[in-house]
PDB file of C-alpha atoms in Angstrom:
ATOM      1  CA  UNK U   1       7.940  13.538   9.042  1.00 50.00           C
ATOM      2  CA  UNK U   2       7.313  10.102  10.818  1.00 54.00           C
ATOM      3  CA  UNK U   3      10.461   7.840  10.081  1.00 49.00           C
ATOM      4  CA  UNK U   4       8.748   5.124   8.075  1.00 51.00           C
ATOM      5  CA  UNK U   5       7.629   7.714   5.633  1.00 49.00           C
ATOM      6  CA  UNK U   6      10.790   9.505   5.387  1.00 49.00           C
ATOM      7  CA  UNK U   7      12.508   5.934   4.868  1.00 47.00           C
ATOM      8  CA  UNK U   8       9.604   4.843   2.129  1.00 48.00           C
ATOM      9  CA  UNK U   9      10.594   7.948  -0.288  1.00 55.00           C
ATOM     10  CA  UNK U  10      14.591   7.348   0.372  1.00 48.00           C
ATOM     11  CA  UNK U  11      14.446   4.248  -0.871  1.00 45.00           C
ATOM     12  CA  UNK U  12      12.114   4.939  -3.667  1.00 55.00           C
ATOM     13  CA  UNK U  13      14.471   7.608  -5.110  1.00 51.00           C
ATOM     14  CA  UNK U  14      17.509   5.375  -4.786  1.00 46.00           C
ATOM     15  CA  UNK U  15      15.692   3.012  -6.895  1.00 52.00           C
ATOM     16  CA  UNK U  16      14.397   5.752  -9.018  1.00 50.00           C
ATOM     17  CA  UNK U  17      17.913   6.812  -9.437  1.00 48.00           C
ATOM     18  CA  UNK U  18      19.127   3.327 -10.116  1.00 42.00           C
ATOM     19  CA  UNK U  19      16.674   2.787 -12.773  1.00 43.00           C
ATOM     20  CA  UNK U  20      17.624   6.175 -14.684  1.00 42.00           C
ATOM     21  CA  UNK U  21      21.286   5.152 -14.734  1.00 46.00           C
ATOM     22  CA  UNK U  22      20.545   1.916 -16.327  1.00 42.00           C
ATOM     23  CA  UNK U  23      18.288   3.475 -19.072  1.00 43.00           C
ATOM     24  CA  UNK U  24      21.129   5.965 -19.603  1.00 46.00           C
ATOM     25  CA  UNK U  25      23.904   3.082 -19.938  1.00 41.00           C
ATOM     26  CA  UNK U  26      20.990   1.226 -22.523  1.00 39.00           C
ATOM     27  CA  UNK U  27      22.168   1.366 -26.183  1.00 35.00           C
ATOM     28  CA  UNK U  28      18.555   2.033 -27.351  1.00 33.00           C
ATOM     29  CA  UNK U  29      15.094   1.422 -25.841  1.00 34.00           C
ATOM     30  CA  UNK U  30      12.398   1.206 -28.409  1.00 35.00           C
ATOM     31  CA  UNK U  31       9.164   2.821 -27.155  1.00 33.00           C
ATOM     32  CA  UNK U  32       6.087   2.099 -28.902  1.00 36.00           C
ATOM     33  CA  UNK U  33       4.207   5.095 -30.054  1.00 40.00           C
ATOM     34  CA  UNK U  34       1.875   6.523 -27.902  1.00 43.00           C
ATOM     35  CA  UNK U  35       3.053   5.026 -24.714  1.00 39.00           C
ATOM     36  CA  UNK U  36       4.289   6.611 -21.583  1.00 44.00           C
ATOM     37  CA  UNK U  37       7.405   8.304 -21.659  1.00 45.00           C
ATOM     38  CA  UNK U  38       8.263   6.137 -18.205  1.00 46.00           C
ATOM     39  CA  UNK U  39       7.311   3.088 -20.314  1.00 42.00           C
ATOM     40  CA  UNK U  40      10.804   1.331 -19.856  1.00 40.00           C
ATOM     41  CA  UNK U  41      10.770   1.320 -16.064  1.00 45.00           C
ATOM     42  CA  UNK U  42       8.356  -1.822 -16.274  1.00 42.00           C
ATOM     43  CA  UNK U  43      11.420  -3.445 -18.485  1.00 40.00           C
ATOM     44  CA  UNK U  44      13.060  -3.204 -14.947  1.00 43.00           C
ATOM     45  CA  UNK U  45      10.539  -3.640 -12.386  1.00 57.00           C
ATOM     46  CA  UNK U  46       7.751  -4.943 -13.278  1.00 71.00           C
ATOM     47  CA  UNK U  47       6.581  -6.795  -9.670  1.00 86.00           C
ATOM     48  CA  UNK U  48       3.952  -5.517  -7.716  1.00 91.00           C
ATOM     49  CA  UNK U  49       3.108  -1.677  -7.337  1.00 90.00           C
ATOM     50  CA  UNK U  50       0.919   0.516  -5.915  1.00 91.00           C
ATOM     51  CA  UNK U  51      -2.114   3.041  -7.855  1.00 90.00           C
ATOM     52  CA  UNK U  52      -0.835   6.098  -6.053  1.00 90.00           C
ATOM     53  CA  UNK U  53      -4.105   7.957  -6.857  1.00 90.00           C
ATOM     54  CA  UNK U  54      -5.762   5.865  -4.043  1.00 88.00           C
ATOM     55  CA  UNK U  55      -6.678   8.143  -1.005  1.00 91.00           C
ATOM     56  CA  UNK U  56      -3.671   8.356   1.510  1.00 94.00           C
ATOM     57  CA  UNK U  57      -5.678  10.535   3.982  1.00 97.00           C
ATOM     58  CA  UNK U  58      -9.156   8.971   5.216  1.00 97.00           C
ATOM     59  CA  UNK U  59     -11.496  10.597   7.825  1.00 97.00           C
ATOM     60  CA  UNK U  60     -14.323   9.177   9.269  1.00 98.00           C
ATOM     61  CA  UNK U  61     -16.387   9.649  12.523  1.00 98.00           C
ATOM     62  CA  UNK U  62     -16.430   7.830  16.015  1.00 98.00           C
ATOM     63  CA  UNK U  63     -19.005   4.907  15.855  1.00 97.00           C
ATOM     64  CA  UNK U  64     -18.779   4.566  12.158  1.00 98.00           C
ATOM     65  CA  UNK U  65     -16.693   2.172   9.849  1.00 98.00           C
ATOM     66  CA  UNK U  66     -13.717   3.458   7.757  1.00 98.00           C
ATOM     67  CA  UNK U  67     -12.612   1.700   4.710  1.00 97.00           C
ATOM     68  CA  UNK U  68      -8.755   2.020   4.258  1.00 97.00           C
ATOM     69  CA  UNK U  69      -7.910   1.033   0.556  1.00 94.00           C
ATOM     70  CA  UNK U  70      -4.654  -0.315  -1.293  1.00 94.00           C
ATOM     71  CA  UNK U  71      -4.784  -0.852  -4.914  1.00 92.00           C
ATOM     72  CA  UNK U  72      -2.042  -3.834  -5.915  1.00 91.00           C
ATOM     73  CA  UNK U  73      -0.860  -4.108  -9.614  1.00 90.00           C
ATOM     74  CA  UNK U  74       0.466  -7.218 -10.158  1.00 85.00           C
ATOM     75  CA  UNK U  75       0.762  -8.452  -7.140  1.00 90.00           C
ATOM     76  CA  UNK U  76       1.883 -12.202  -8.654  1.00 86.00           C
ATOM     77  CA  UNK U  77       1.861 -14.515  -6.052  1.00 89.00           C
ATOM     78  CA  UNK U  78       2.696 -12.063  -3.705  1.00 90.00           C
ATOM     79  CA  UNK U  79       0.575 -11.178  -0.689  1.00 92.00           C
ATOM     80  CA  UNK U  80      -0.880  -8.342   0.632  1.00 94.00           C
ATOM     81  CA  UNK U  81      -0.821  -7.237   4.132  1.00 95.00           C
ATOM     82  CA  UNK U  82      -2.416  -4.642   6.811  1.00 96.00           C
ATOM     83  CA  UNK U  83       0.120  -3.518   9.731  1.00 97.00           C
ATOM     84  CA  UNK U  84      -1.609  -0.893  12.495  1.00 97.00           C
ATOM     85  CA  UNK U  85       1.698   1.551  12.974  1.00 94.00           C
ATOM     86  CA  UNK U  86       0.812   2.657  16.945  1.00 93.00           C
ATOM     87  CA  UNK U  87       1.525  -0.851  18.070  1.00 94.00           C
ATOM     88  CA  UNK U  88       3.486  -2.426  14.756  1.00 93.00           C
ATOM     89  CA  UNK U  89       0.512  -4.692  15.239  1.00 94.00           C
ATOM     90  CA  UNK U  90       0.289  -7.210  11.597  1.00 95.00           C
ATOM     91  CA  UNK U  91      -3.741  -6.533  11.625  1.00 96.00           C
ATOM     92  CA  UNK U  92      -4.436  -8.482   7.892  1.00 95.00           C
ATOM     93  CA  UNK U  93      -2.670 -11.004   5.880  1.00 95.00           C
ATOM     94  CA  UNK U  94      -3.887 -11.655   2.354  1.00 91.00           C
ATOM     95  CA  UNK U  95      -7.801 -12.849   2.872  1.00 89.00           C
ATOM     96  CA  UNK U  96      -7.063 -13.559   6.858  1.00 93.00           C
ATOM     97  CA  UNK U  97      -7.475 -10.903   9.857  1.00 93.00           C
ATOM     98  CA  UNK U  98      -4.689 -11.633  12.615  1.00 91.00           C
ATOM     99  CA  UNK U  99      -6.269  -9.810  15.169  1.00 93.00           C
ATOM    100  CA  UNK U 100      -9.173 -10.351  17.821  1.00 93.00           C
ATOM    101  CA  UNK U 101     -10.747  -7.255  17.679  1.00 95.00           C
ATOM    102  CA  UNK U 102     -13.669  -8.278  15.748  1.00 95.00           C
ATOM    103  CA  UNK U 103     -14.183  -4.352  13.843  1.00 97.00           C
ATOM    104  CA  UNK U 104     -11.022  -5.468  11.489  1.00 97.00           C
ATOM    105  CA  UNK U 105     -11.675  -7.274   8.637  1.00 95.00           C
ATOM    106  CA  UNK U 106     -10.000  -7.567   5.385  1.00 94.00           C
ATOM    107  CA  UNK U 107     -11.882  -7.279   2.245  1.00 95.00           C
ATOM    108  CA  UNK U 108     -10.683  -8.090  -1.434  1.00 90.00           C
ATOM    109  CA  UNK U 109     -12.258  -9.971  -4.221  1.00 86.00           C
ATOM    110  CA  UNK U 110     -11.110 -12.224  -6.563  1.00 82.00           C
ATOM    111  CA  UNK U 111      -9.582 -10.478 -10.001  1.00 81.00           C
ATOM    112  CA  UNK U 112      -9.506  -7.203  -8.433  1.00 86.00           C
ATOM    113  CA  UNK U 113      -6.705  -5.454  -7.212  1.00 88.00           C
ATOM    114  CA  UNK U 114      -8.281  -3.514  -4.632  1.00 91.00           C
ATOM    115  CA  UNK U 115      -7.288  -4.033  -0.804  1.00 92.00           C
ATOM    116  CA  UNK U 116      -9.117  -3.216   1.797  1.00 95.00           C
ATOM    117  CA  UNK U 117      -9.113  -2.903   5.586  1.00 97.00           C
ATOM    118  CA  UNK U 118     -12.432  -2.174   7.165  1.00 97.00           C
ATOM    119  CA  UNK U 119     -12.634  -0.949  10.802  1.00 98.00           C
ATOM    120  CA  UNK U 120     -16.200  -0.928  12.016  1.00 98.00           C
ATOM    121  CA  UNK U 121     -16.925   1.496  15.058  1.00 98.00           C
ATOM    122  CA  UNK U 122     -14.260   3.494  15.054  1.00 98.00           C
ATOM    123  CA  UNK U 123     -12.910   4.644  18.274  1.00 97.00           C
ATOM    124  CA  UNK U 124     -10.646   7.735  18.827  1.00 96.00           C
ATOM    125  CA  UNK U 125      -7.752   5.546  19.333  1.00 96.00           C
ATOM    126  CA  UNK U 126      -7.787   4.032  16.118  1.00 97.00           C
ATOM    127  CA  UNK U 127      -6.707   7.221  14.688  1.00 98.00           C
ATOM    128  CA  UNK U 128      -3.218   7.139  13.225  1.00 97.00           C
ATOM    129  CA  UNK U 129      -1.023   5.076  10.364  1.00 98.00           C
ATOM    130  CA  UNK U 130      -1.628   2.060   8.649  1.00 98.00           C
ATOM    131  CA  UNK U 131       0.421   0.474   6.374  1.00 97.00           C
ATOM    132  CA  UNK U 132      -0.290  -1.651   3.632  1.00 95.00           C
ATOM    133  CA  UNK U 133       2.429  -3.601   2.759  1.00 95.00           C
ATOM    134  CA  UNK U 134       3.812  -6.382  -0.036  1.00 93.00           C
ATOM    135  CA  UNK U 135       5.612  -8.963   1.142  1.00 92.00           C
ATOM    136  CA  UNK U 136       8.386  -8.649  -2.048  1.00 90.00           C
ATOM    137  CA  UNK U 137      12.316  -8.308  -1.038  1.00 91.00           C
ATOM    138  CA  UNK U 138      12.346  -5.588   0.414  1.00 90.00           C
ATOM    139  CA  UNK U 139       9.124  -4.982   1.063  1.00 91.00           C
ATOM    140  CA  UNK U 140       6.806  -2.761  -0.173  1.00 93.00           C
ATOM    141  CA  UNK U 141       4.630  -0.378   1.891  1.00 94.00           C
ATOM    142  CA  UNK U 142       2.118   2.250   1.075  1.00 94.00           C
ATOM    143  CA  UNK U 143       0.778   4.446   4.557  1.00 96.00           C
ATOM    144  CA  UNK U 144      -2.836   5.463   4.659  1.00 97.00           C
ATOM    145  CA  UNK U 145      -3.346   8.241   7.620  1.00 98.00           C
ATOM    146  CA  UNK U 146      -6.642   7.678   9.165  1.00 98.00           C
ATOM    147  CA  UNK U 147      -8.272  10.548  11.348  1.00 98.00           C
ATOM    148  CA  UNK U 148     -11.293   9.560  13.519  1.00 98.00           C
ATOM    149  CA  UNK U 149     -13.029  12.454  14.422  1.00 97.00           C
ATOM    150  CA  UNK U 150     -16.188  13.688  16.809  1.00 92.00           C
ATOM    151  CA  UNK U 151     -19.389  14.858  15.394  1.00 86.00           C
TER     152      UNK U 151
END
C-alpha cells in the first residue's frame, strides 16, 4: 500500500474515532426524522469533503486525454489543488495550471463542485497517482490512480 494512502485512511479513522467519542460524551443529539443516521458528524465537521463515489481508478489509452475528477462539497473559500505523485510535482491550483506541459489543464465551473484535471495525449509515463488535495489544516487529499494503457 503506497505510504500516502496508508497515511490518508490513518488519519481519517483517528478523526472518525474522535468524532464518535464526542457524540458518545453528547447529552442528546436531536436528529430530524428521516435523516442520515451519520447526520451529526456535519455538527462537527462540516468544511470541505470529498463525494467518495467519484471514480478513484481511471484508464485511458496512449494518445488520448484522461479526465481525472474530484468532487468538493463545500469547499468555502478553500482551494482546490492537483499534485502529480511520481515527481510531488503541484500540477493545478484552483482555476491556474502550474506546469509547462501544455496537456494539463484544470477544468471547473462556476457553482459546481466538480474538479477536474485533464491530460491530453497521454503518454505511458503519465501513468501513476494523482492527488487532489484541499488546502484546509491539515490538508485534505483524495488519490485518483490513473493507468495509461496501449491499444
Amino acid at each position: 500500500m503506497e505510504v500516502g494512502v496508508f497515511a490518508h485512511i490513518l488519519v481519517t479513522a483517528v478523526q472518525f474515532i474522535l468524532l464518535v467519542k464526542a457524540y458518545e460524551s453528547s447529552e442528546s443529539i436531536e436528529v430530524a426524522e428521516n435523516s442520515s443516521p451519520f447526520s451529526f458528524l456535519t455538527e462537527y465537521d462540516s468544511g470541505p469533503s470529498f463525494d467518495l463515489t467519484t471514480p478513484r481508478e481511471v484508464t485511458v489509452l496512449v494518445g488520448k486525454t484522461a479526465f481525472l475528477s474530484c468532487s468538493v462539497r463545500n469547499r468555502g473559500n478553500k482551494t482546490v489543488s492537483w499534485i502529480r505523485h511520481r515527481d510531488v510535482h503541484i500540477l493545478t491550483v484552483g482555476r491556474y495550471t502550474y506546469t509547462s506541459d501544455q496537456r494539463f489543464t484544470a477544468l471547473h465551473h462556476r457553482h459546481n463542485d466538480e474538479w477536474t484535471l485533464q491530460i491530453k495525449y497521454c503518454q505511458a509515463r503519465d501513468s501513476g497517482l494523482y492527488e487532489c488535495q484541499i488546502n484546509t489544516q491539515p490538508h485534505r487529499s483524495l488519490f485518483v490512480n490513473l493507468n495509461v494503457i496501449e491499444p
